Structure formats: C-alpha cells, structure tokens
Amino acid sequence: MLVFIAVFSLFEYCHASLHSLRLFTDLFETPLRSLQPGNHTYNPNIIPKGASNAAIVVNHDLAIQQIISVDVKQEQLTVLYWQRMEWVDSFLQWDPADYDNVTRLMVLPKFIWLPDIVFYNRVGSSKIQKDGIIPVSVSYNGTVNWNIPVILVTTCTIHIKHFPYDTQECEVQVGSWVHSADQISIDNRRGQMDTHYYAINGEWILGDTPAKVNHNIYGSLAYSDVTYTIKIMRRALFYEKNLIIPTAMISLLASLTFLLPPESGEKIGLAITVFLALCVNLLLVSEMMPATSLETPILGEYYLMAIGMVAVSLVMTVIVLNFHNPHSNAPPPPDWVKRVMFRYIAPLVCLGRAESSSEGTKAPYQGVSTIENGDAEIPNVLSHNDVISNNDATRHDVTSKKCPAVSEVIPRSDVTPENATSPNDVTTCPPNDVTSTNDVTNRKLDAILARMTSEDASQQSVAEWQYLTRIIDRVFAVVFFAVTVILTFVLIGKAKVAAMEHSLQQ
C-alpha cells in the first residue's frame, strides 16, 4: 500500500511538473500567443503595459527584521529587510483549466520583466540583481510577487544633541530611477513597515515606521517614490553605567583634593590624576561621536564642565598651598579677613570658632598650651606685654640678688661670717663694674626678648595663615561638591527631558 501511494505521488508530481513545463514553454518560448500582440516571444526588457497603456502599479512593502548597526561616526544605518513587491504583468496570464489547474508558476528573475526599483539613499550598489537564485511567483491572472531579503546600508543624519538619550529618524527612499509616474507608479498599501518579525536590538528601541508615497517633479516629468521613516531610540543604560556614573564619581573625587592636608604633599598629584582620568573619558566619548560642529552633545558639555571644574580645583589648590606656606616675613592676614573667616565662615564649614582678643580675631599660635577648638587644636601664646613684664621681673631679680662678675668682690669689714645673714652681706660688688655688667646683661636680654618676640609674631602669623587655608580648603570642598552634584543632575536631567519631549513630538 505504501509503495502504491509513493508511486502515485511521484506520478502526480511528474504530471504537474510536465504541465508547469508546458506552461513555461508557452509563456516564454512560444512565439504565437493570444495575449501578446505581434509574432514574438516574451521580452523581459519591455514594460508589460498591455493594450490599455496604463502605468504599471508596483506595490512596495518593507518588513524590518533586524537593526544590525547604527554607525554614528559615519552616519549610516544597516538593517536587514524583507523587500516585497507586487505588480501585474499582462503578458503572463493563462487559463488554469488548460494546464491541469496550475495557478502559480515559479520562475527565475532573469526570465521576466522587473521594475527598476532602487533605494535612493543606499550606500553602495542599489540595483536589483536579476541573476539571483530567489524565484519570482507568477499567478494565472498576471500578478507577480517577488519577496527577497536584503541587507540595506543607508545614509542617516545623526542628531547627537541629547546623546545618550537621543532619538534618531532614518529615512529609506524607494522608487523607479528611470521610469516616470506615467510608466511605473509605486505605492504602499500598508502605510508603514511590517514589524511582526522584528528581532529586538540591545542598543536601540524601534519606534514608529510610517510610509509615505510622494510624487515629485524633476524637470517636466513626475516621479513617484515611497519614503519609509524609521524612528529609533537609544537604550541609555550601557552609557549610564560606563560613562556617566564613572565620570560623576571621578568629578566628586576632585573635592577630596581640598580635604587632603597640605602637609601630605599629594594635593597637586591627586588633582592632576583626576584631570587626566576625565581627559581619557572625554576621548572615549569623542570617538563615538561624528566629527561635526553643528551640534554638541550634552554629555560632551558635561565632560567639559567636569574638566573645567577639576582645572579650577588645581589652580585653587596651588593658591591654597601658597597661603599655607608663607615666607618668614609675611604679614599676618588682615583683621577684616580674620574676623569674617575665623568668626563666621569657620563654624559654617564645621571648624571651631577662633578666639577673640582686644587686638582682633586671631588663630592663636600653639606655644606652651593649646586650646582645643572644634576638631582642631588652635595654638595659644602669651602677649607681648606679658613677656616684657616677666623679663623685667627676671632682670630685676638678677641684678638685685647677685653680681654677674663674681670673681671681683670686695669684703665688708663691718660684717663677720658669724653675724652674716646671707652671702651678699659678706661681700659686695664694685660700683662701676656692677653698672657696666648690668648694661651688658640688659642688652643681651633685650636682644633675646626681641628675637623671641619676632619669632612669636612670625609663628603667630604662620599659624593664622595655616588656619585660614584650612577654612578656605573646606569652603572649596563644599562648593565644589555642591556644584558638581547640581550640574550633574541638571545636565543629565535636561538631556532626558529634552529627549522625552522630542519623542512625544514625533
């Protein structure tokens, strides 16, 4: 039984093939045919307009399968399509009853007439290959269907203003290159691309794909074409994780430059390292962007802002280091600066309020004792009058109790060792020598006092400058951190909002 079914199926197949072969011979090789005027065979180079002389209407349709790539730098879009075309060839009609109910015939493209449909904005060759192996379906009423896959590379103007939250619109223009609208009229019945078999892309989200039929006049002839618009929106998660967030973190690291103690010697090194890291990230972004001056991406503006902020921090770090290491003869900070910075600004940046004195607000020098104020130990020193009074007292004690030159003494005759109450009662100093010795001692003490006073004043000035640099560092750190965070959210939020508004307008 199975053998009988197999033999019968083979017979039916051979029988149908014989009818198809006879139909093919009658259509393309028999010179005398009722539907084709004249005594000639089918010519694939002649437009099959028939007796009505009406224009051939080609119904064109594109089914998008996959977005292969979007070359932003070259401004090219590569997509896999299924191109579907349908038209009526009046020379390819037959009666199915004459050919054992054969209603459809598959032939190679080289045997029949094909419309010269081209992609106007295609990169590379845009001609339809007639020597392909994909056959054309011909129905008994003359309807011809040709469905072919095509990897199409077209030009696409890339707008990078809102990168990486951008939405792009790429057009694909299809039409006849030679024949005018009175010979070949192209049409689209669907009104948009077919997206039922679209494969999801990891970088782009496919939006609307409308199709519009246009009639344009070139010279004195009218031509028809179909313009397909592909709207795609970029998925920004990859760029957020690999560009935006690392850049924001590197920018915030620059604020640590101001919190690093100047004594560490690494403030300049940290600022330069952060600056170079941002420059490297900017190079990575610039490689993704087309070389155009028409638009600047918001992400590029953000990188320039970050680099500018780090450059400013580097300059301010140099200034702060100069304040922190003044020369030995540097004058102290002005009183109004100390009053504003020590009394009002220091508590605002979590540094203790400096002490006040009759001479103005100062950051005392750390001498014999220190005063713990806030999170820092602010040094303390005696005033100039206290030092003078103490030295005067010491000088008086020295000159009143004993002679500086003890080798030259004069014994007293009226006092014996038995009735003496102190060593000074036994001997006395020479009058002239005592006076000269006191003068030498006074001069030496005055020199020592002057040097100590100068050193104390210099150390007090250095301490005030160093405390002032700590306040300035803290202020710069707070301001830099706040500005970086605000600009990050403003620029990125601006790009997102603008991209959403642009997509809604479309």
XYZ file of C-alpha atoms in Angstrom:
506
model
C 0.000 0.000 0.000
C 2.809 2.391 0.878
C 4.560 1.557 -2.365
C 1.387 2.346 -4.282
C 0.983 5.722 -2.520
C 4.617 6.609 -3.230
C 4.335 5.675 -6.889
C 1.073 7.584 -7.240
C 2.557 10.705 -5.594
C 5.565 10.542 -7.890
C 3.273 10.245 -10.880
C 1.201 13.247 -9.759
C 4.368 15.283 -9.201
C 5.751 14.391 -12.598
C 2.376 15.074 -14.156
C 2.196 18.529 -12.515
C 5.800 19.250 -13.499
C 5.011 18.389 -17.085
C 2.107 20.849 -17.067
C 4.290 23.540 -15.481
C 6.994 22.917 -18.056
C 4.436 23.188 -20.844
C 3.106 26.424 -19.286
C 6.608 27.870 -19.039
C 7.248 26.994 -22.688
C 4.016 28.609 -23.803
C 4.702 31.766 -21.797
C 8.316 32.401 -22.660
C 9.196 30.386 -25.761
C 6.076 30.043 -27.955
C 6.032 32.889 -30.449
C 2.281 32.929 -31.094
C 0.238 33.940 -28.045
C -3.185 35.476 -27.936
C -2.461 37.890 -25.105
C 0.736 39.284 -26.511
C 0.281 41.203 -29.769
C 2.692 40.588 -32.537
C 4.538 37.484 -33.594
C 7.307 37.413 -30.964
C 8.176 35.787 -27.668
C 8.172 37.338 -24.166
C 10.817 40.037 -23.790
C 11.875 40.810 -20.194
C 13.160 44.223 -21.295
C 9.740 45.532 -22.398
C 7.329 47.059 -19.897
C 4.205 44.829 -19.916
C 1.690 47.657 -20.128
C -0.640 45.750 -22.415
C -3.289 47.240 -24.638
C -4.556 49.711 -22.012
C -1.207 51.508 -21.953
C -1.799 52.266 -18.275
C 1.083 52.710 -15.821
C 2.357 49.629 -14.019
C 1.430 49.987 -10.348
C 4.094 48.434 -8.121
C 3.005 47.839 -4.544
C 6.191 48.094 -2.472
C 6.496 46.953 1.124
C 9.400 46.527 3.582
C 9.379 44.130 6.524
C 12.056 45.097 9.010
C 13.801 42.095 10.542
C 16.776 43.383 12.495
C 18.767 46.542 13.110
C 22.310 45.367 12.535
C 24.202 48.541 13.367
C 23.961 52.307 13.607
C 27.301 53.831 12.659
C 27.113 57.186 14.415
C 30.506 58.334 13.217
C 29.844 57.513 9.539
C 26.121 58.332 9.894
C 24.963 55.065 8.346
C 22.170 52.645 9.231
C 22.456 48.932 8.460
C 19.204 46.953 8.597
C 18.010 43.538 7.409
C 14.742 43.847 5.447
C 12.387 41.646 3.520
C 11.544 43.560 0.363
C 8.136 42.694 -1.060
C 6.963 43.854 -4.474
C 3.778 43.096 -6.348
C 2.633 44.165 -9.803
C 0.519 42.851 -12.703
C 2.195 41.587 -15.873
C -0.489 41.365 -18.577
C 1.780 39.194 -20.727
C 1.936 36.458 -18.049
C -1.694 35.321 -17.909
C -3.226 31.917 -18.663
C -6.278 29.776 -18.128
C -5.637 27.220 -15.346
C -8.031 24.760 -16.995
C -5.673 24.433 -19.935
C -2.799 23.384 -17.676
C -4.446 20.970 -15.253
C -5.379 23.765 -12.800
C -1.858 25.134 -12.442
C -2.498 28.556 -10.880
C 1.041 29.575 -9.943
C 4.422 29.320 -11.592
C 7.834 29.927 -10.008
C 10.435 31.354 -12.400
C 13.851 32.938 -12.009
C 14.041 36.767 -12.102
C 16.073 36.795 -15.300
C 13.134 35.442 -17.351
C 10.595 38.182 -16.592
C 10.394 41.931 -16.545
C 11.300 43.544 -13.207
C 10.693 47.169 -12.249
C 13.846 49.265 -11.825
C 13.189 49.909 -8.150
C 16.206 51.371 -6.357
C 16.960 52.778 -2.899
C 17.831 56.419 -3.411
C 19.916 56.838 -0.233
C 21.582 53.448 -0.226
C 25.332 53.299 0.364
C 26.881 51.225 -2.424
C 25.044 49.460 -5.234
C 21.281 49.959 -5.203
C 20.298 47.895 -8.240
C 18.164 44.786 -8.062
C 20.127 41.722 -9.026
C 18.207 39.867 -11.741
C 20.580 36.919 -11.763
C 19.692 35.905 -8.213
C 18.502 32.479 -7.157
C 15.353 33.659 -5.374
C 12.452 32.862 -7.771
C 9.524 35.070 -8.641
C 5.956 33.885 -8.079
C 3.642 34.391 -11.100
C -0.121 33.824 -10.737
C -2.509 32.912 -13.562
C -4.083 36.413 -13.555
C -0.680 38.007 -14.204
C 0.047 39.041 -10.598
C 3.769 38.867 -9.899
C 5.112 38.648 -6.328
C 8.787 38.924 -5.521
C 9.950 38.718 -1.901
C 13.692 38.973 -1.293
C 15.804 39.566 1.819
C 18.213 42.470 1.604
C 20.820 43.920 3.968
C 20.479 47.611 3.324
C 23.039 50.253 4.312
C 21.530 53.722 4.020
C 22.581 57.196 5.000
C 21.104 58.563 8.201
C 21.618 62.036 9.640
C 22.517 61.547 13.302
C 21.481 64.191 15.826
C 23.773 63.925 18.860
C 22.481 66.830 20.937
C 20.806 64.587 23.518
C 23.277 61.693 23.447
C 22.931 59.141 25.055
C 19.199 59.855 25.431
C 18.768 60.603 21.743
C 16.077 59.574 19.291
C 17.014 59.191 15.630
C 14.924 59.280 12.467
C 16.348 57.484 9.451
C 14.680 57.511 6.050
C 14.681 54.903 3.297
C 13.567 56.226 -0.100
C 12.436 53.740 -2.749
C 11.391 54.469 -6.308
C 11.986 53.994 -10.017
C 15.215 55.510 -11.226
C 14.378 55.808 -14.945
C 10.633 55.497 -15.496
C 8.304 58.358 -14.674
C 4.981 58.024 -12.884
C 3.028 57.543 -16.148
C 5.002 54.340 -16.753
C 5.711 52.977 -13.244
C 3.770 54.188 -10.231
C 4.993 52.957 -6.860
C 2.552 52.570 -3.972
C 2.359 51.308 -0.402
C -0.911 49.859 0.827
C 0.124 49.089 4.404
C 1.074 52.647 5.358
C 4.024 51.515 7.428
C 6.713 48.844 7.653
C 5.884 45.325 8.710
C 7.357 44.781 12.217
C 5.815 41.405 13.094
C 9.109 39.556 12.695
C 11.384 42.215 14.187
C 14.207 40.952 16.426
C 14.841 43.138 19.491
C 18.080 45.124 19.402
C 20.186 45.554 22.536
C 21.111 49.178 21.862
C 18.115 50.664 20.047
C 14.364 50.630 20.642
C 12.290 50.555 17.451
C 9.504 53.109 17.313
C 7.082 54.031 14.545
C 7.909 53.157 10.933
C 5.464 55.168 8.764
C 5.493 55.015 4.976
C 4.569 57.926 2.730
C 4.014 57.992 -1.023
C 5.498 61.047 -2.716
C 5.043 62.491 -6.198
C 7.916 64.729 -7.193
C 8.527 66.612 -10.419
C 12.010 66.538 -11.880
C 12.247 68.640 -14.989
C 8.980 68.179 -16.855
C 8.206 64.650 -15.648
C 6.591 63.423 -12.445
C 8.147 60.582 -10.482
C 6.687 58.610 -7.595
C 8.516 57.113 -4.629
C 7.874 55.726 -1.158
C 9.683 57.169 1.861
C 9.945 54.928 4.917
C 10.853 56.607 8.214
C 12.474 54.501 10.922
C 12.306 56.031 14.412
C 14.719 54.516 16.908
C 15.541 55.494 20.475
C 18.844 54.640 22.153
C 18.951 52.465 25.269
C 20.973 54.610 27.705
C 21.673 52.052 30.450
C 25.016 50.997 28.965
C 26.242 54.586 28.726
C 24.978 55.448 32.196
C 26.952 52.586 33.746
C 30.106 53.032 31.710
C 30.312 56.786 31.075
C 28.027 58.972 33.163
C 28.303 57.351 36.600
C 32.121 56.856 36.458
C 32.567 60.457 35.303
C 30.399 61.764 38.135
C 32.367 59.706 40.647
C 35.703 60.935 39.280
C 34.451 64.514 39.424
C 33.394 64.100 43.037
C 36.821 62.695 43.856
C 38.267 66.072 42.923
C 36.604 67.529 46.017
C 38.863 65.319 48.139
C 41.770 67.426 46.911
C 40.655 70.204 49.247
C 40.193 67.838 52.197
C 43.687 66.389 51.852
C 46.096 68.004 54.369
C 48.699 70.237 52.720
C 51.408 68.556 54.762
C 50.833 65.289 52.871
C 52.292 66.733 49.670
C 49.762 64.862 47.473
C 47.192 67.575 46.760
C 48.629 68.525 43.377
C 49.188 64.885 42.415
C 45.573 63.937 43.184
C 44.198 66.891 41.212
C 46.345 66.076 38.171
C 45.346 62.383 38.330
C 41.637 63.260 38.349
C 42.179 65.713 35.486
C 43.899 63.073 33.328
C 41.192 60.494 34.096
C 38.498 62.858 32.850
C 40.507 63.622 29.714
C 40.707 59.897 28.929
C 36.934 59.534 29.337
C 36.393 62.517 27.060
C 38.486 60.825 24.377
C 36.302 57.713 24.641
C 33.150 59.778 24.149
C 34.611 61.756 21.240
C 35.373 58.504 19.397
C 31.664 57.625 19.460
C 30.539 60.972 18.073
C 30.588 62.130 14.444
C 33.064 64.867 13.591
C 30.534 67.697 13.315
C 30.348 71.243 14.622
C 26.605 71.609 14.095
C 25.685 70.103 17.457
C 27.463 69.452 20.727
C 26.139 66.576 22.833
C 25.035 67.378 26.353
C 27.278 64.594 27.593
C 30.237 66.349 25.957
C 29.234 69.575 27.697
C 29.128 67.668 30.974
C 32.642 66.326 30.401
C 33.932 69.802 29.569
C 32.262 71.125 32.713
C 33.862 68.407 34.821
C 37.298 69.021 33.318
C 36.884 72.763 33.861
C 35.927 72.220 37.494
C 38.942 69.987 38.083
C 41.196 72.538 36.393
C 39.820 75.250 38.684
C 40.390 72.991 41.684
C 44.001 72.519 40.591
C 44.531 76.284 40.391
C 42.878 76.856 43.763
C 44.999 74.108 45.292
C 48.139 75.905 44.166
C 46.847 79.144 45.712
C 45.957 77.393 48.964
C 49.409 75.813 49.178
C 50.997 79.245 48.777
C 48.846 80.555 51.615
C 49.709 77.552 53.758
C 53.458 78.024 53.358
C 54.088 81.796 53.699
C 57.614 83.211 53.870
C 59.151 84.156 57.213
C 58.488 87.881 56.842
C 54.926 87.505 55.629
C 52.492 89.896 57.324
C 49.540 88.403 59.169
C 46.136 88.245 57.486
C 44.127 91.499 57.556
C 41.882 91.935 60.557
C 38.690 92.003 58.465
C 39.667 88.715 56.805
C 40.301 87.090 60.158
C 37.079 88.493 61.540
C 34.985 87.142 58.661
C 36.759 83.823 58.144
C 37.524 82.864 61.756
C 34.343 84.096 63.377
C 31.646 83.440 60.761
C 32.857 81.109 57.992
C 34.745 78.597 60.150
C 31.646 77.409 62.088
C 29.711 77.026 58.832
C 32.254 74.507 57.487
C 32.473 72.573 60.769
C 35.632 74.261 62.032
C 35.699 75.795 65.519
C 35.180 79.499 66.134
C 38.514 81.269 66.720
C 39.087 83.171 69.988
C 38.735 86.930 70.219
C 41.083 89.428 71.823
C 41.376 93.159 72.187
C 43.594 93.267 69.101
C 41.097 91.482 66.876
C 40.128 87.931 65.966
C 43.094 85.625 65.596
C 44.016 81.987 65.335
C 46.436 81.720 68.305
C 49.787 80.073 67.975
C 50.445 76.797 69.756
C 53.050 77.626 72.394
C 53.159 76.338 75.940
C 49.495 75.351 75.923
C 46.900 74.614 73.275
C 43.177 75.241 73.169
C 41.105 72.521 71.576
C 38.513 74.298 69.447
C 36.153 72.178 67.362
C 38.047 69.462 65.522
C 41.370 71.320 65.558
C 43.799 72.402 68.260
C 44.301 76.150 67.844
C 47.640 77.303 69.332
C 47.918 79.861 72.191
C 50.758 82.183 73.123
C 51.399 84.917 75.701
C 51.005 88.513 74.682
C 53.941 90.845 74.127
C 53.316 92.849 77.342
C 53.283 89.665 79.426
C 56.650 88.666 78.025
C 58.108 92.113 78.734
C 56.816 92.207 82.309
C 58.150 88.739 83.039
C 61.566 89.558 81.595
C 61.714 92.820 83.554
C 61.000 90.941 86.732
C 63.669 88.410 85.923
C 66.147 91.170 85.127
C 65.416 92.902 88.433
C 65.937 89.683 90.349
C 69.227 89.017 88.638
C 70.675 92.487 89.244
C 69.380 92.754 92.790
C 70.472 89.393 94.135
C 73.975 88.774 92.833
C 76.680 90.270 90.726
C 77.302 88.992 87.222
C 81.074 89.125 87.758
C 81.525 87.109 90.941
C 85.336 86.893 90.642
C 85.792 90.505 91.653
C 84.247 91.037 95.114
C 85.081 93.435 97.939
C 84.973 92.095 101.535
C 82.996 94.050 104.091
C 84.751 94.866 107.354
C 81.735 95.598 109.416
C 80.218 92.204 108.917
C 81.854 88.983 110.077
C 80.945 85.494 108.953
C 79.495 84.845 112.416
C 76.864 87.599 112.279
C 76.169 87.475 108.476
C 72.657 86.520 107.471
C 73.390 85.928 103.742
C 76.331 85.585 101.367
C 75.679 89.041 99.970
C 76.250 90.538 103.435
C 79.859 89.346 103.401
C 80.878 90.697 100.005
C 79.759 93.491 97.742
C 80.226 94.309 94.034
C 82.357 97.117 92.747
C 80.140 100.082 91.884
C 81.467 100.715 88.353
C 81.636 97.062 87.421
C 78.121 96.480 88.604
C 76.771 99.210 86.358
C 78.630 98.021 83.249
C 77.709 94.424 83.881
C 74.067 95.381 84.240
C 74.174 97.243 80.935
C 75.628 94.223 79.111
C 73.065 91.947 80.675
C 70.237 94.277 79.778
C 71.351 94.497 76.169
C 71.586 90.718 75.892
C 68.192 90.312 77.469
C 66.732 92.917 75.108
C 68.194 91.051 72.110
C 66.800 87.756 73.369
C 63.454 89.384 74.031
C 63.361 90.975 70.561
C 64.205 87.680 68.908
C 61.585 85.801 70.919
C 59.017 88.481 70.144
C 59.852 88.308 66.413
C 59.690 84.525 66.399
C 56.405 84.540 68.265
C 54.932 87.090 65.854
C 56.152 85.092 62.836
C 54.828 81.840 64.252
C 51.555 83.534 65.110
C 51.283 84.813 61.513
C 52.086 81.372 60.069
C 49.520 79.755 62.353
C 46.876 82.242 61.259
C 47.639 81.692 57.566
C 47.528 77.908 58.006
C 44.241 78.087 59.853
C 42.916 80.372 57.110
C 43.940 77.852 54.428
C 42.097 75.119 56.297
C 38.948 77.216 56.194
C 39.434 78.030 52.505
C 40.053 74.353 51.704
C 36.880 73.332 53.493
C 34.853 76.050 51.730
C 36.218 74.985 48.326
C 35.420 71.322 49.074
C 31.798 72.118 49.969
C 31.290 74.447 46.998
C 32.964 72.054 44.534
C 30.917 69.079 45.749
C 27.639 71.025 45.575
C 28.334 72.488 42.121
C 29.365 69.092 40.731
C 26.226 67.365 42.024
C 23.919 70.160 40.836
C 25.437 70.359 37.355
C 25.359 66.576 37.001
C 21.654 66.358 37.762
C 20.820 69.489 35.746
C 22.630 68.458 32.556
C 21.627 64.784 32.624
C 18.064 65.670 33.595
C 17.945 68.260 30.834
C 19.025 65.658 28.288
C 16.394 63.170 29.487
C 13.581 65.727 29.469
C 14.543 67.042 26.046
C 14.695 63.502 24.642
C 11.243 62.713 26.069
C 9.774 65.896 24.623
C 11.341 65.148 21.260
C 9.925 61.625 21.216
C 6.468 62.885 22.206
C 6.504 65.476 19.427
C 7.285 62.765 16.934
